[in-house]
PDB file of N, CA and C in Angstrom:
ATOM      1  N   MET K   1       4.800  -8.405 -47.350  1.00  0.00           N
ATOM      2  CA  MET K   1       3.615  -8.352 -46.630  1.00  0.00           C
ATOM      3  C   MET K   1       2.392  -8.635 -47.640  1.00  0.00           C
ATOM      4  N   GLU K   2       2.273  -8.064 -48.347  1.00  0.00           N
ATOM      5  CA  GLU K   2       0.983  -8.122 -49.264  1.00  0.00           C
ATOM      6  C   GLU K   2       1.220  -9.154 -50.089  1.00  0.00           C
ATOM      7  N   ARG K   3       1.789  -9.757 -50.342  1.00  0.00           N
ATOM      8  CA  ARG K   3       1.833 -11.247 -50.820  1.00  0.00           C
ATOM      9  C   ARG K   3       1.028 -12.206 -49.670  1.00  0.00           C
ATOM     10  N   PHE K   4       1.683 -12.004 -48.553  1.00  0.00           N
ATOM     11  CA  PHE K   4       1.341 -12.629 -47.218  1.00  0.00           C
ATOM     12  C   PHE K   4      -0.825 -12.241 -47.939  1.00  0.00           C
ATOM     13  N   LEU K   5      -1.453 -11.064 -47.905  1.00  0.00           N
ATOM     14  CA  LEU K   5      -2.496 -10.585 -47.945  1.00  0.00           C
ATOM     15  C   LEU K   5      -2.906 -11.612 -48.624  1.00  0.00           C
ATOM     16  N   ASP K   6      -2.722 -11.054 -50.039  1.00  0.00           N
ATOM     17  CA  ASP K   6      -2.796 -12.002 -51.091  1.00  0.00           C
ATOM     18  C   ASP K   6      -3.650 -13.445 -50.612  1.00  0.00           C
ATOM     19  N   TRP K   7      -2.351 -14.513 -50.075  1.00  0.00           N
ATOM     20  CA  TRP K   7      -2.918 -15.886 -49.853  1.00  0.00           C
ATOM     21  C   TRP K   7      -3.934 -15.825 -48.361  1.00  0.00           C
ATOM     22  N   LEU K   8      -3.746 -14.765 -47.769  1.00  0.00           N
ATOM     23  CA  LEU K   8      -4.753 -15.125 -46.489  1.00  0.00           C
ATOM     24  C   LEU K   8      -6.093 -14.627 -47.041  1.00  0.00           C
ATOM     25  N   GLY K   9      -6.242 -13.816 -48.363  1.00  0.00           N
ATOM     26  CA  GLY K   9      -7.981 -13.512 -48.688  1.00  0.00           C
ATOM     27  C   GLY K   9      -8.082 -14.555 -49.376  1.00  0.00           C
ATOM     28  N   SER K  10      -7.470 -15.586 -49.795  1.00  0.00           N
ATOM     29  CA  SER K  10      -7.895 -16.363 -51.052  1.00  0.00           C
ATOM     30  C   SER K  10      -8.249 -17.643 -49.935  1.00  0.00           C
ATOM     31  N   THR K  11      -7.361 -17.585 -49.202  1.00  0.00           N
ATOM     32  CA  THR K  11      -8.405 -19.194 -48.119  1.00  0.00           C
ATOM     33  C   THR K  11      -9.365 -19.131 -48.013  1.00  0.00           C
ATOM     34  N   PRO K  12      -9.714 -20.979 -48.170  1.00  0.00           N
ATOM     35  CA  PRO K  12     -10.990 -21.301 -48.700  1.00  0.00           C
ATOM     36  C   PRO K  12     -11.752 -20.474 -47.263  1.00  0.00           C
ATOM     37  N   TRP K  13     -11.290 -20.935 -46.494  1.00  0.00           N
ATOM     38  CA  TRP K  13     -12.712 -20.240 -44.517  1.00  0.00           C
ATOM     39  C   TRP K  13     -12.593 -18.811 -45.114  1.00  0.00           C
ATOM     40  N   SER K  14     -11.279 -18.286 -45.123  1.00  0.00           N
ATOM     41  CA  SER K  14     -11.436 -16.726 -45.288  1.00  0.00           C
ATOM     42  C   SER K  14     -12.933 -16.107 -47.078  1.00  0.00           C
ATOM     43  N   VAL K  15     -13.240 -16.517 -48.383  1.00  0.00           N
ATOM     44  CA  VAL K  15     -13.967 -16.285 -48.746  1.00  0.00           C
ATOM     45  C   VAL K  15     -15.264 -16.967 -48.210  1.00  0.00           C
ATOM     46  N   ALA K  16     -15.068 -18.148 -47.887  1.00  0.00           N
ATOM     47  CA  ALA K  16     -16.511 -18.808 -47.199  1.00  0.00           C
ATOM     48  C   ALA K  16     -17.420 -17.552 -45.775  1.00  0.00           C
ATOM     49  N   LEU K  17     -16.177 -16.995 -45.290  1.00  0.00           N
ATOM     50  CA  LEU K  17     -16.512 -16.456 -44.561  1.00  0.00           C
ATOM     51  C   LEU K  17     -17.045 -15.184 -45.194  1.00  0.00           C
ATOM     52  N   LEU K  18     -16.543 -14.600 -46.419  1.00  0.00           N
ATOM     53  CA  LEU K  18     -16.354 -13.010 -46.482  1.00  0.00           C
ATOM     54  C   LEU K  18     -17.459 -13.545 -47.719  1.00  0.00           C
ATOM     55  N   GLU K  19     -18.342 -14.294 -47.854  1.00  0.00           N
ATOM     56  CA  GLU K  19     -19.688 -14.725 -49.079  1.00  0.00           C
ATOM     57  C   GLU K  19     -20.853 -14.911 -48.259  1.00  0.00           C
ATOM     58  N   SER K  20     -20.183 -15.703 -46.552  1.00  0.00           N
ATOM     59  CA  SER K  20     -21.704 -16.048 -45.797  1.00  0.00           C
ATOM     60  C   SER K  20     -22.632 -14.520 -45.548  1.00  0.00           C
ATOM     61  N   THR K  21     -24.483 -15.425 -45.420  1.00  0.00           N
ATOM     62  CA  THR K  21     -25.019 -13.826 -45.867  1.00  0.00           C
ATOM     63  C   THR K  21     -24.924 -13.555 -43.544  1.00  0.00           C
ATOM     64  N   LEU K  22     -24.236 -14.938 -43.288  1.00  0.00           N
ATOM     65  CA  LEU K  22     -24.991 -14.547 -41.876  1.00  0.00           C
ATOM     66  C   LEU K  22     -23.585 -14.596 -40.627  1.00  0.00           C
ATOM     67  N   ALA K  23     -22.449 -15.032 -41.274  1.00  0.00           N
ATOM     68  CA  ALA K  23     -21.276 -15.317 -41.063  1.00  0.00           C
ATOM     69  C   ALA K  23     -21.096 -13.872 -39.955  1.00  0.00           C
ATOM     70  N   TRP K  24     -20.517 -13.060 -41.393  1.00  0.00           N
ATOM     71  CA  TRP K  24     -19.723 -11.335 -41.205  1.00  0.00           C
ATOM     72  C   TRP K  24     -20.620 -10.871 -39.417  1.00  0.00           C
ATOM     73  N   PRO K  25     -22.558 -10.677 -40.734  1.00  0.00           N
ATOM     74  CA  PRO K  25     -22.526 -10.220 -39.455  1.00  0.00           C
ATOM     75  C   PRO K  25     -22.226 -10.582 -38.078  1.00  0.00           C
ATOM     76  N   LEU K  26     -22.838 -11.885 -38.075  1.00  0.00           N
ATOM     77  CA  LEU K  26     -22.393 -12.197 -36.730  1.00  0.00           C
ATOM     78  C   LEU K  26     -21.113 -12.253 -35.725  1.00  0.00           C
ATOM     79  N   ILE K  27     -20.260 -11.968 -36.519  1.00  0.00           N
ATOM     80  CA  ILE K  27     -19.181 -11.994 -36.173  1.00  0.00           C
ATOM     81  C   ILE K  27     -18.677 -10.650 -36.166  1.00  0.00           C
ATOM     82  N   GLU K  28     -19.237  -9.674 -36.419  1.00  0.00           N
ATOM     83  CA  GLU K  28     -19.203  -8.120 -36.741  1.00  0.00           C
ATOM     84  C   GLU K  28     -19.970  -8.048 -34.695  1.00  0.00           C
ATOM     85  N   SER K  29     -20.900  -8.161 -35.164  1.00  0.00           N
ATOM     86  CA  SER K  29     -21.792  -7.942 -34.259  1.00  0.00           C
ATOM     87  C   SER K  29     -21.438  -8.395 -32.251  1.00  0.00           C
ATOM     88  N   THR K  30     -20.750 -10.149 -32.148  1.00  0.00           N
ATOM     89  CA  THR K  30     -20.275 -10.583 -31.586  1.00  0.00           C
ATOM     90  C   THR K  30     -19.262  -9.257 -31.083  1.00  0.00           C
ATOM     91  N   HIS K  31     -18.231  -8.958 -31.751  1.00  0.00           N
ATOM     92  CA  HIS K  31     -17.160  -8.320 -31.524  1.00  0.00           C
ATOM     93  C   HIS K  31     -17.237  -7.269 -31.090  1.00  0.00           C
ATOM     94  N   VAL K  32     -18.613  -6.552 -31.136  1.00  0.00           N
ATOM     95  CA  VAL K  32     -19.160  -5.033 -30.193  1.00  0.00           C
ATOM     96  C   VAL K  32     -19.408  -6.160 -29.124  1.00  0.00           C
ATOM     97  N   LEU K  33     -20.524  -6.425 -28.887  1.00  0.00           N
ATOM     98  CA  LEU K  33     -20.527  -6.974 -28.028  1.00  0.00           C
ATOM     99  C   LEU K  33     -19.432  -7.889 -26.727  1.00  0.00           C
ATOM    100  N   ALA K  34     -18.873  -8.157 -27.243  1.00  0.00           N
ATOM    101  CA  ALA K  34     -17.300  -8.464 -26.221  1.00  0.00           C
ATOM    102  C   ALA K  34     -16.683  -7.629 -25.866  1.00  0.00           C
ATOM    103  N   VAL K  35     -16.420  -6.486 -27.599  1.00  0.00           N
ATOM    104  CA  VAL K  35     -15.898  -5.004 -26.547  1.00  0.00           C
ATOM    105  C   VAL K  35     -16.814  -3.846 -25.329  1.00  0.00           C
ATOM    106  N   ALA K  36     -17.709  -3.903 -25.527  1.00  0.00           N
ATOM    107  CA  ALA K  36     -18.284  -4.293 -24.699  1.00  0.00           C
ATOM    108  C   ALA K  36     -18.524  -4.192 -23.025  1.00  0.00           C
ATOM    109  N   LEU K  37     -18.104  -5.423 -23.166  1.00  0.00           N
ATOM    110  CA  LEU K  37     -18.323  -5.916 -21.827  1.00  0.00           C
ATOM    111  C   LEU K  37     -17.113  -5.914 -21.638  1.00  0.00           C
ATOM    112  N   PHE K  38     -16.043  -5.946 -22.181  1.00  0.00           N
ATOM    113  CA  PHE K  38     -14.566  -5.057 -21.577  1.00  0.00           C
ATOM    114  C   PHE K  38     -13.991  -4.309 -21.242  1.00  0.00           C
ATOM    115  N   PHE K  39     -14.751  -3.647 -22.469  1.00  0.00           N
ATOM    116  CA  PHE K  39     -14.547  -2.152 -21.307  1.00  0.00           C
ATOM    117  C   PHE K  39     -14.937  -2.114 -20.547  1.00  0.00           C
ATOM    118  N   GLY K  40     -16.963  -2.669 -20.511  1.00  0.00           N
ATOM    119  CA  GLY K  40     -17.175  -2.559 -19.113  1.00  0.00           C
ATOM    120  C   GLY K  40     -17.277  -2.352 -17.547  1.00  0.00           C
ATOM    121  N   THR K  41     -16.819  -4.134 -18.212  1.00  0.00           N
ATOM    122  CA  THR K  41     -16.494  -4.817 -16.803  1.00  0.00           C
ATOM    123  C   THR K  41     -14.604  -3.618 -16.330  1.00  0.00           C
ATOM    124  N   VAL K  42     -14.210  -3.380 -17.341  1.00  0.00           N
ATOM    125  CA  VAL K  42     -11.965  -2.795 -16.879  1.00  0.00           C
ATOM    126  C   VAL K  42     -13.283  -1.422 -15.806  1.00  0.00           C
ATOM    127  N   MET K  43     -14.078  -0.406 -16.704  1.00  0.00           N
ATOM    128  CA  MET K  43     -14.057   0.484 -16.617  1.00  0.00           C
ATOM    129  C   MET K  43     -15.747   0.161 -14.512  1.00  0.00           C
ATOM    130  N   MET K  44     -15.483  -0.522 -14.426  1.00  0.00           N
ATOM    131  CA  MET K  44     -16.913  -0.561 -13.828  1.00  0.00           C
ATOM    132  C   MET K  44     -15.506  -1.119 -12.662  1.00  0.00           C
ATOM    133  N   ASN K  45     -14.417  -1.727 -12.853  1.00  0.00           N
ATOM    134  CA  ASN K  45     -13.137  -2.462 -11.986  1.00  0.00           C
ATOM    135  C   ASN K  45     -12.626  -0.616 -11.516  1.00  0.00           C
ATOM    136  N   ASP K  46     -12.474   0.337 -12.415  1.00  0.00           N
ATOM    137  CA  ASP K  46     -11.614   1.317 -12.487  1.00  0.00           C
ATOM    138  C   ASP K  46     -12.345   1.829 -11.693  1.00  0.00           C
ATOM    139  N   LEU K  47     -13.401   2.519 -12.031  1.00  0.00           N
ATOM    140  CA  LEU K  47     -13.803   2.829 -10.997  1.00  0.00           C
ATOM    141  C   LEU K  47     -14.137   2.843  -9.650  1.00  0.00           C
ATOM    142  N   ARG K  48     -14.228   1.282  -9.181  1.00  0.00           N
ATOM    143  CA  ARG K  48     -14.201   0.698  -7.440  1.00  0.00           C
ATOM    144  C   ARG K  48     -13.053   1.501  -7.258  1.00  0.00           C
ATOM    145  N   LEU K  49     -11.260   0.948  -8.033  1.00  0.00           N
ATOM    146  CA  LEU K  49     -10.946   1.325  -7.749  1.00  0.00           C
ATOM    147  C   LEU K  49     -10.055   2.962  -6.919  1.00  0.00           C
ATOM    148  N   LEU K  50     -10.786   4.070  -7.614  1.00  0.00           N
ATOM    149  CA  LEU K  50     -10.981   4.652  -7.515  1.00  0.00           C
ATOM    150  C   LEU K  50     -11.797   6.032  -5.843  1.00  0.00           C
ATOM    151  N   GLY K  51     -13.015   4.851  -6.063  1.00  0.00           N
ATOM    152  CA  GLY K  51     -13.594   4.645  -4.979  1.00  0.00           C
ATOM    153  C   GLY K  51     -14.968   5.540  -5.045  1.00  0.00           C
ATOM    154  N   TRP K  52     -15.146   6.245  -6.734  1.00  0.00           N
ATOM    155  CA  TRP K  52     -16.216   6.770  -6.679  1.00  0.00           C
ATOM    156  C   TRP K  52     -17.156   5.414  -6.992  1.00  0.00           C
ATOM    157  N   THR K  53     -17.748   3.890  -6.629  1.00  0.00           N
ATOM    158  CA  THR K  53     -18.701   3.449  -6.534  1.00  0.00           C
ATOM    159  C   THR K  53     -17.998   1.932  -5.866  1.00  0.00           C
ATOM    160  N   MET K  54     -19.104   1.183  -5.383  1.00  0.00           N
ATOM    161  CA  MET K  54     -18.910   0.592  -4.548  1.00  0.00           C
ATOM    162  C   MET K  54     -18.268   0.392  -3.562  1.00  0.00           C
ATOM    163  N   ARG K  55     -18.637   1.440  -2.759  1.00  0.00           N
ATOM    164  CA  ARG K  55     -17.815   1.779  -1.651  1.00  0.00           C
ATOM    165  C   ARG K  55     -17.149   0.696  -0.226  1.00  0.00           C
ATOM    166  N   ARG K  56     -18.845   0.448  -0.453  1.00  0.00           N
ATOM    167  CA  ARG K  56     -18.855  -1.080   0.863  1.00  0.00           C
ATOM    168  C   ARG K  56     -18.729  -2.020   0.564  1.00  0.00           C
ATOM    169  N   VAL K  57     -17.691  -2.768  -0.942  1.00  0.00           N
ATOM    170  CA  VAL K  57     -17.627  -3.772  -1.392  1.00  0.00           C
ATOM    171  C   VAL K  57     -16.843  -4.288  -1.418  1.00  0.00           C
ATOM    172  N   PRO K  58     -15.472  -5.079  -0.834  1.00  0.00           N
ATOM    173  CA  PRO K  58     -13.842  -4.572  -0.969  1.00  0.00           C
ATOM    174  C   PRO K  58     -13.971  -4.886  -2.518  1.00  0.00           C
ATOM    175  N   VAL K  59     -12.509  -3.942  -2.589  1.00  0.00           N
ATOM    176  CA  VAL K  59     -11.494  -4.170  -3.807  1.00  0.00           C
ATOM    177  C   VAL K  59     -11.153  -5.875  -3.918  1.00  0.00           C
ATOM    178  N   SER K  60     -10.971  -6.592  -3.653  1.00  0.00           N
ATOM    179  CA  SER K  60     -10.567  -7.737  -4.087  1.00  0.00           C
ATOM    180  C   SER K  60     -12.160  -8.381  -4.469  1.00  0.00           C
ATOM    181  N   GLU K  61     -13.436  -8.110  -3.515  1.00  0.00           N
ATOM    182  CA  GLU K  61     -14.380  -9.282  -4.640  1.00  0.00           C
ATOM    183  C   GLU K  61     -14.710  -8.547  -5.906  1.00  0.00           C
ATOM    184  N   VAL K  62     -14.530  -7.457  -6.112  1.00  0.00           N
ATOM    185  CA  VAL K  62     -15.519  -6.650  -7.336  1.00  0.00           C
ATOM    186  C   VAL K  62     -14.340  -7.703  -8.624  1.00  0.00           C
ATOM    187  N   THR K  63     -13.459  -6.721  -7.526  1.00  0.00           N
ATOM    188  CA  THR K  63     -11.802  -7.398  -8.988  1.00  0.00           C
ATOM    189  C   THR K  63     -12.345  -9.120  -9.126  1.00  0.00           C
ATOM    190  N   GLY K  64     -12.434 -10.069  -7.668  1.00  0.00           N
ATOM    191  CA  GLY K  64     -12.757 -11.891  -8.275  1.00  0.00           C
ATOM    192  C   GLY K  64     -13.762 -11.481  -8.749  1.00  0.00           C
ATOM    193  N   ARG K  65     -14.922 -11.035  -9.315  1.00  0.00           N
ATOM    194  CA  ARG K  65     -16.630 -10.575  -9.971  1.00  0.00           C
ATOM    195  C   ARG K  65     -15.988 -10.513 -11.234  1.00  0.00           C
ATOM    196  N   LEU K  66     -15.269 -10.059 -11.323  1.00  0.00           N
ATOM    197  CA  LEU K  66     -15.082  -9.126 -12.849  1.00  0.00           C
ATOM    198  C   LEU K  66     -13.347  -9.562 -13.626  1.00  0.00           C
ATOM    199  N   LEU K  67     -12.890 -10.524 -13.294  1.00  0.00           N
ATOM    200  CA  LEU K  67     -11.900 -11.032 -13.590  1.00  0.00           C
ATOM    201  C   LEU K  67     -12.115 -12.323 -14.681  1.00  0.00           C
ATOM    202  N   PRO K  68     -13.682 -12.924 -14.204  1.00  0.00           N
ATOM    203  CA  PRO K  68     -13.513 -13.566 -15.124  1.00  0.00           C
ATOM    204  C   PRO K  68     -14.311 -13.254 -15.964  1.00  0.00           C
ATOM    205  N   TRP K  69     -14.923 -12.235 -15.891  1.00  0.00           N
ATOM    206  CA  TRP K  69     -16.017 -11.558 -17.284  1.00  0.00           C
ATOM    207  C   TRP K  69     -14.625 -11.133 -18.544  1.00  0.00           C
ATOM    208  N   THR K  70     -14.044 -10.693 -17.252  1.00  0.00           N
ATOM    209  CA  THR K  70     -12.991  -9.763 -18.770  1.00  0.00           C
ATOM    210  C   THR K  70     -11.977 -10.142 -18.777  1.00  0.00           C
ATOM    211  N   ARG K  71     -11.673 -11.413 -19.042  1.00  0.00           N
ATOM    212  CA  ARG K  71     -10.882 -12.796 -19.670  1.00  0.00           C
ATOM    213  C   ARG K  71     -12.338 -13.162 -20.640  1.00  0.00           C
ATOM    214  N   ILE K  72     -13.215 -13.100 -20.800  1.00  0.00           N
ATOM    215  CA  ILE K  72     -14.223 -13.890 -20.781  1.00  0.00           C
ATOM    216  C   ILE K  72     -14.354 -12.447 -22.664  1.00  0.00           C
ATOM    217  N   GLY K  73     -13.944 -11.621 -21.732  1.00  0.00           N
ATOM    218  CA  GLY K  73     -14.864 -10.452 -22.802  1.00  0.00           C
ATOM    219  C   GLY K  73     -13.479 -10.457 -23.862  1.00  0.00           C
ATOM    220  N   PHE K  74     -12.406 -10.189 -23.731  1.00  0.00           N
ATOM    221  CA  PHE K  74     -11.214  -9.937 -23.983  1.00  0.00           C
ATOM    222  C   PHE K  74     -10.949 -11.396 -25.226  1.00  0.00           C
ATOM    223  N   THR K  75     -10.861 -12.645 -24.908  1.00  0.00           N
ATOM    224  CA  THR K  75     -10.636 -13.563 -25.470  1.00  0.00           C
ATOM    225  C   THR K  75     -11.376 -13.798 -26.834  1.00  0.00           C
ATOM    226  N   ILE K  76     -13.091 -13.531 -26.442  1.00  0.00           N
ATOM    227  CA  ILE K  76     -14.247 -13.075 -27.561  1.00  0.00           C
ATOM    228  C   ILE K  76     -13.860 -12.058 -28.622  1.00  0.00           C
ATOM    229  N   MET K  77     -13.171 -10.735 -27.749  1.00  0.00           N
ATOM    230  CA  MET K  77     -12.982  -9.374 -28.564  1.00  0.00           C
ATOM    231  C   MET K  77     -12.056  -9.864 -29.703  1.00  0.00           C
ATOM    232  N   VAL K  78     -10.777 -11.025 -29.109  1.00  0.00           N
ATOM    233  CA  VAL K  78      -9.512 -11.128 -30.307  1.00  0.00           C
ATOM    234  C   VAL K  78      -9.616 -11.862 -31.154  1.00  0.00           C
ATOM    235  N   ILE K  79     -10.345 -13.281 -30.927  1.00  0.00           N
ATOM    236  CA  ILE K  79     -10.744 -14.212 -32.065  1.00  0.00           C
ATOM    237  C   ILE K  79     -11.749 -13.867 -32.604  1.00  0.00           C
ATOM    238  N   THR K  80     -12.456 -12.712 -32.668  1.00  0.00           N
ATOM    239  CA  THR K  80     -13.486 -11.790 -32.956  1.00  0.00           C
ATOM    240  C   THR K  80     -12.902 -10.969 -34.295  1.00  0.00           C
ATOM    241  N   GLY K  81     -12.066  -9.978 -34.185  1.00  0.00           N
ATOM    242  CA  GLY K  81     -10.691  -8.981 -34.250  1.00  0.00           C
ATOM    243  C   GLY K  81      -9.805 -10.146 -34.960  1.00  0.00           C
ATOM    244  N   PHE K  82      -9.730 -10.811 -34.968  1.00  0.00           N
ATOM    245  CA  PHE K  82      -8.956 -11.880 -36.205  1.00  0.00           C
ATOM    246  C   PHE K  82      -9.488 -12.520 -37.272  1.00  0.00           C
ATOM    247  N   LEU K  83     -10.974 -12.831 -36.847  1.00  0.00           N
ATOM    248  CA  LEU K  83     -12.209 -13.320 -38.263  1.00  0.00           C
ATOM    249  C   LEU K  83     -11.821 -11.071 -38.350  1.00  0.00           C
ATOM    250  N   ILE K  84     -12.472 -11.165 -38.375  1.00  0.00           N
ATOM    251  CA  ILE K  84     -12.488 -10.033 -39.468  1.00  0.00           C
ATOM    252  C   ILE K  84     -11.230  -9.041 -40.019  1.00  0.00           C
ATOM    253  N   GLU K  85     -10.592  -9.018 -39.576  1.00  0.00           N
ATOM    254  CA  GLU K  85      -9.037  -8.831 -40.162  1.00  0.00           C
ATOM    255  C   GLU K  85      -8.611  -9.498 -41.556  1.00  0.00           C
ATOM    256  N   VAL K  86      -8.803 -11.252 -41.682  1.00  0.00           N
ATOM    257  CA  VAL K  86      -8.371 -11.769 -41.674  1.00  0.00           C
ATOM    258  C   VAL K  86      -9.596 -12.310 -44.056  1.00  0.00           C
ATOM    259  N   THR K  87     -10.818 -11.644 -43.582  1.00  0.00           N
ATOM    260  CA  THR K  87     -11.018 -11.218 -45.016  1.00  0.00           C
ATOM    261  C   THR K  87     -10.618 -10.436 -45.267  1.00  0.00           C
ATOM    262  N   PRO K  88     -10.910 -10.298 -47.002  1.00  0.00           N
ATOM    263  CA  PRO K  88     -10.449  -8.890 -47.279  1.00  0.00           C
ATOM    264  C   PRO K  88     -11.667  -8.217 -47.217  1.00  0.00           C
ATOM    265  N   LYS K  89     -12.493  -7.717 -46.959  1.00  0.00           N
ATOM    266  CA  LYS K  89     -13.568  -6.877 -47.178  1.00  0.00           C
ATOM    267  C   LYS K  89     -13.211  -6.145 -46.702  1.00  0.00           C
ATOM    268  N   SER K  90     -12.826  -6.516 -44.807  1.00  0.00           N
ATOM    269  CA  SER K  90     -12.393  -5.215 -43.963  1.00  0.00           C
ATOM    270  C   SER K  90     -11.005  -4.708 -43.728  1.00  0.00           C
ATOM    271  N   TRP K  91      -9.878  -5.197 -45.431  1.00  0.00           N
ATOM    272  CA  TRP K  91      -8.071  -4.661 -45.854  1.00  0.00           C
ATOM    273  C   TRP K  91      -8.470  -3.167 -46.792  1.00  0.00           C
ATOM    274  N   THR K  92      -7.639  -2.208 -46.739  1.00  0.00           N
ATOM    275  CA  THR K  92      -7.925  -1.032 -46.165  1.00  0.00           C
ATOM    276  C   THR K  92      -7.496  -0.784 -48.411  1.00  0.00           C
ATOM    277  N   PRO K  93      -7.935  -0.490 -48.947  1.00  0.00           N
ATOM    278  CA  PRO K  93      -7.423  -0.359 -50.343  1.00  0.00           C
ATOM    279  C   PRO K  93      -6.465   0.660 -50.784  1.00  0.00           C
ATOM    280  N   ASP K  94      -5.559   0.520 -51.673  1.00  0.00           N
ATOM    281  CA  ASP K  94      -4.416   0.899 -51.751  1.00  0.00           C
ATOM    282  C   ASP K  94      -4.692   2.304 -52.088  1.00  0.00           C
ATOM    283  N   LEU K  95      -4.448   3.231 -51.698  1.00  0.00           N
ATOM    284  CA  LEU K  95      -4.348   5.023 -51.507  1.00  0.00           C
ATOM    285  C   LEU K  95      -4.542   5.100 -53.557  1.00  0.00           C
ATOM    286  N   ARG K  96      -3.231   4.210 -53.848  1.00  0.00           N
ATOM    287  CA  ARG K  96      -2.586   5.265 -55.172  1.00  0.00           C
ATOM    288  C   ARG K  96      -3.564   4.250 -55.936  1.00  0.00           C
ATOM    289  N   VAL K  97      -4.272   3.309 -55.857  1.00  0.00           N
ATOM    290  CA  VAL K  97      -5.384   2.712 -56.649  1.00  0.00           C
ATOM    291  C   VAL K  97      -6.828   3.620 -57.107  1.00  0.00           C
ATOM    292  N   TYR K  98      -6.466   4.116 -55.650  1.00  0.00           N
ATOM    293  CA  TYR K  98      -8.081   5.210 -55.323  1.00  0.00           C
ATOM    294  C   TYR K  98      -8.408   6.255 -55.900  1.00  0.00           C
ATOM    295  N   CYS K  99      -6.825   7.006 -56.167  1.00  0.00           N
ATOM    296  CA  CYS K  99      -6.358   8.127 -56.600  1.00  0.00           C
ATOM    297  C   CYS K  99      -6.369   8.490 -57.822  1.00  0.00           C
ATOM    298  N   ALA K 100      -5.566   6.866 -58.324  1.00  0.00           N
ATOM    299  CA  ALA K 100      -5.026   6.842 -60.345  1.00  0.00           C
ATOM    300  C   ALA K 100      -6.941   6.929 -60.929  1.00  0.00           C
ATOM    301  N   ALA K 101      -7.986   6.708 -60.025  1.00  0.00           N
ATOM    302  CA  ALA K 101      -9.320   6.522 -60.557  1.00  0.00           C
ATOM    303  C   ALA K 101     -10.048   7.353 -59.947  1.00  0.00           C
ATOM    304  N   GLN K 102      -9.675   8.586 -59.571  1.00  0.00           N
ATOM    305  CA  GLN K 102     -10.605   9.466 -59.919  1.00  0.00           C
ATOM    306  C   GLN K 102     -10.327  10.216 -60.987  1.00  0.00           C
ATOM    307  N   PRO K 103     -10.566  11.277 -61.517  1.00  0.00           N
ATOM    308  CA  PRO K 103     -11.086  12.354 -62.722  1.00  0.00           C
ATOM    309  C   PRO K 103     -10.247  13.140 -62.321  1.00  0.00           C
ATOM    310  N   SER K 104      -9.554  13.688 -62.743  1.00  0.00           N
ATOM    311  CA  SER K 104      -8.781  14.667 -62.205  1.00  0.00           C
ATOM    312  C   SER K 104      -8.750  16.329 -63.572  1.00  0.00           C
ATOM    313  N   ARG K 105      -8.809  17.549 -62.522  1.00  0.00           N
ATOM    314  CA  ARG K 105     -10.002  18.273 -62.507  1.00  0.00           C
ATOM    315  C   ARG K 105      -8.720  19.166 -63.111  1.00  0.00           C
TER     316      ARG K 105
END
């Protein structure tokens, strides 16, 4: 797995994404907005199914209107999440290296 992650981190598009000044903040911001869109629409649908909101609107109408937005949010969330994960910046450092670098007490 480590060899695969090293290869993935050294691909030209991964390095370009990491070194770009605008790409990284735009991808992270888009990811957060997509997560909010996805969970917001899911929550609205759940609240309607529980009968706590929009009681006069049929469930089929609420679901029909929200489902396309839920799918859009999910798709954007998956794509931007993948882009975040393939950059070396987001990988968790090896704990052994971190502990070895700490001064002993």
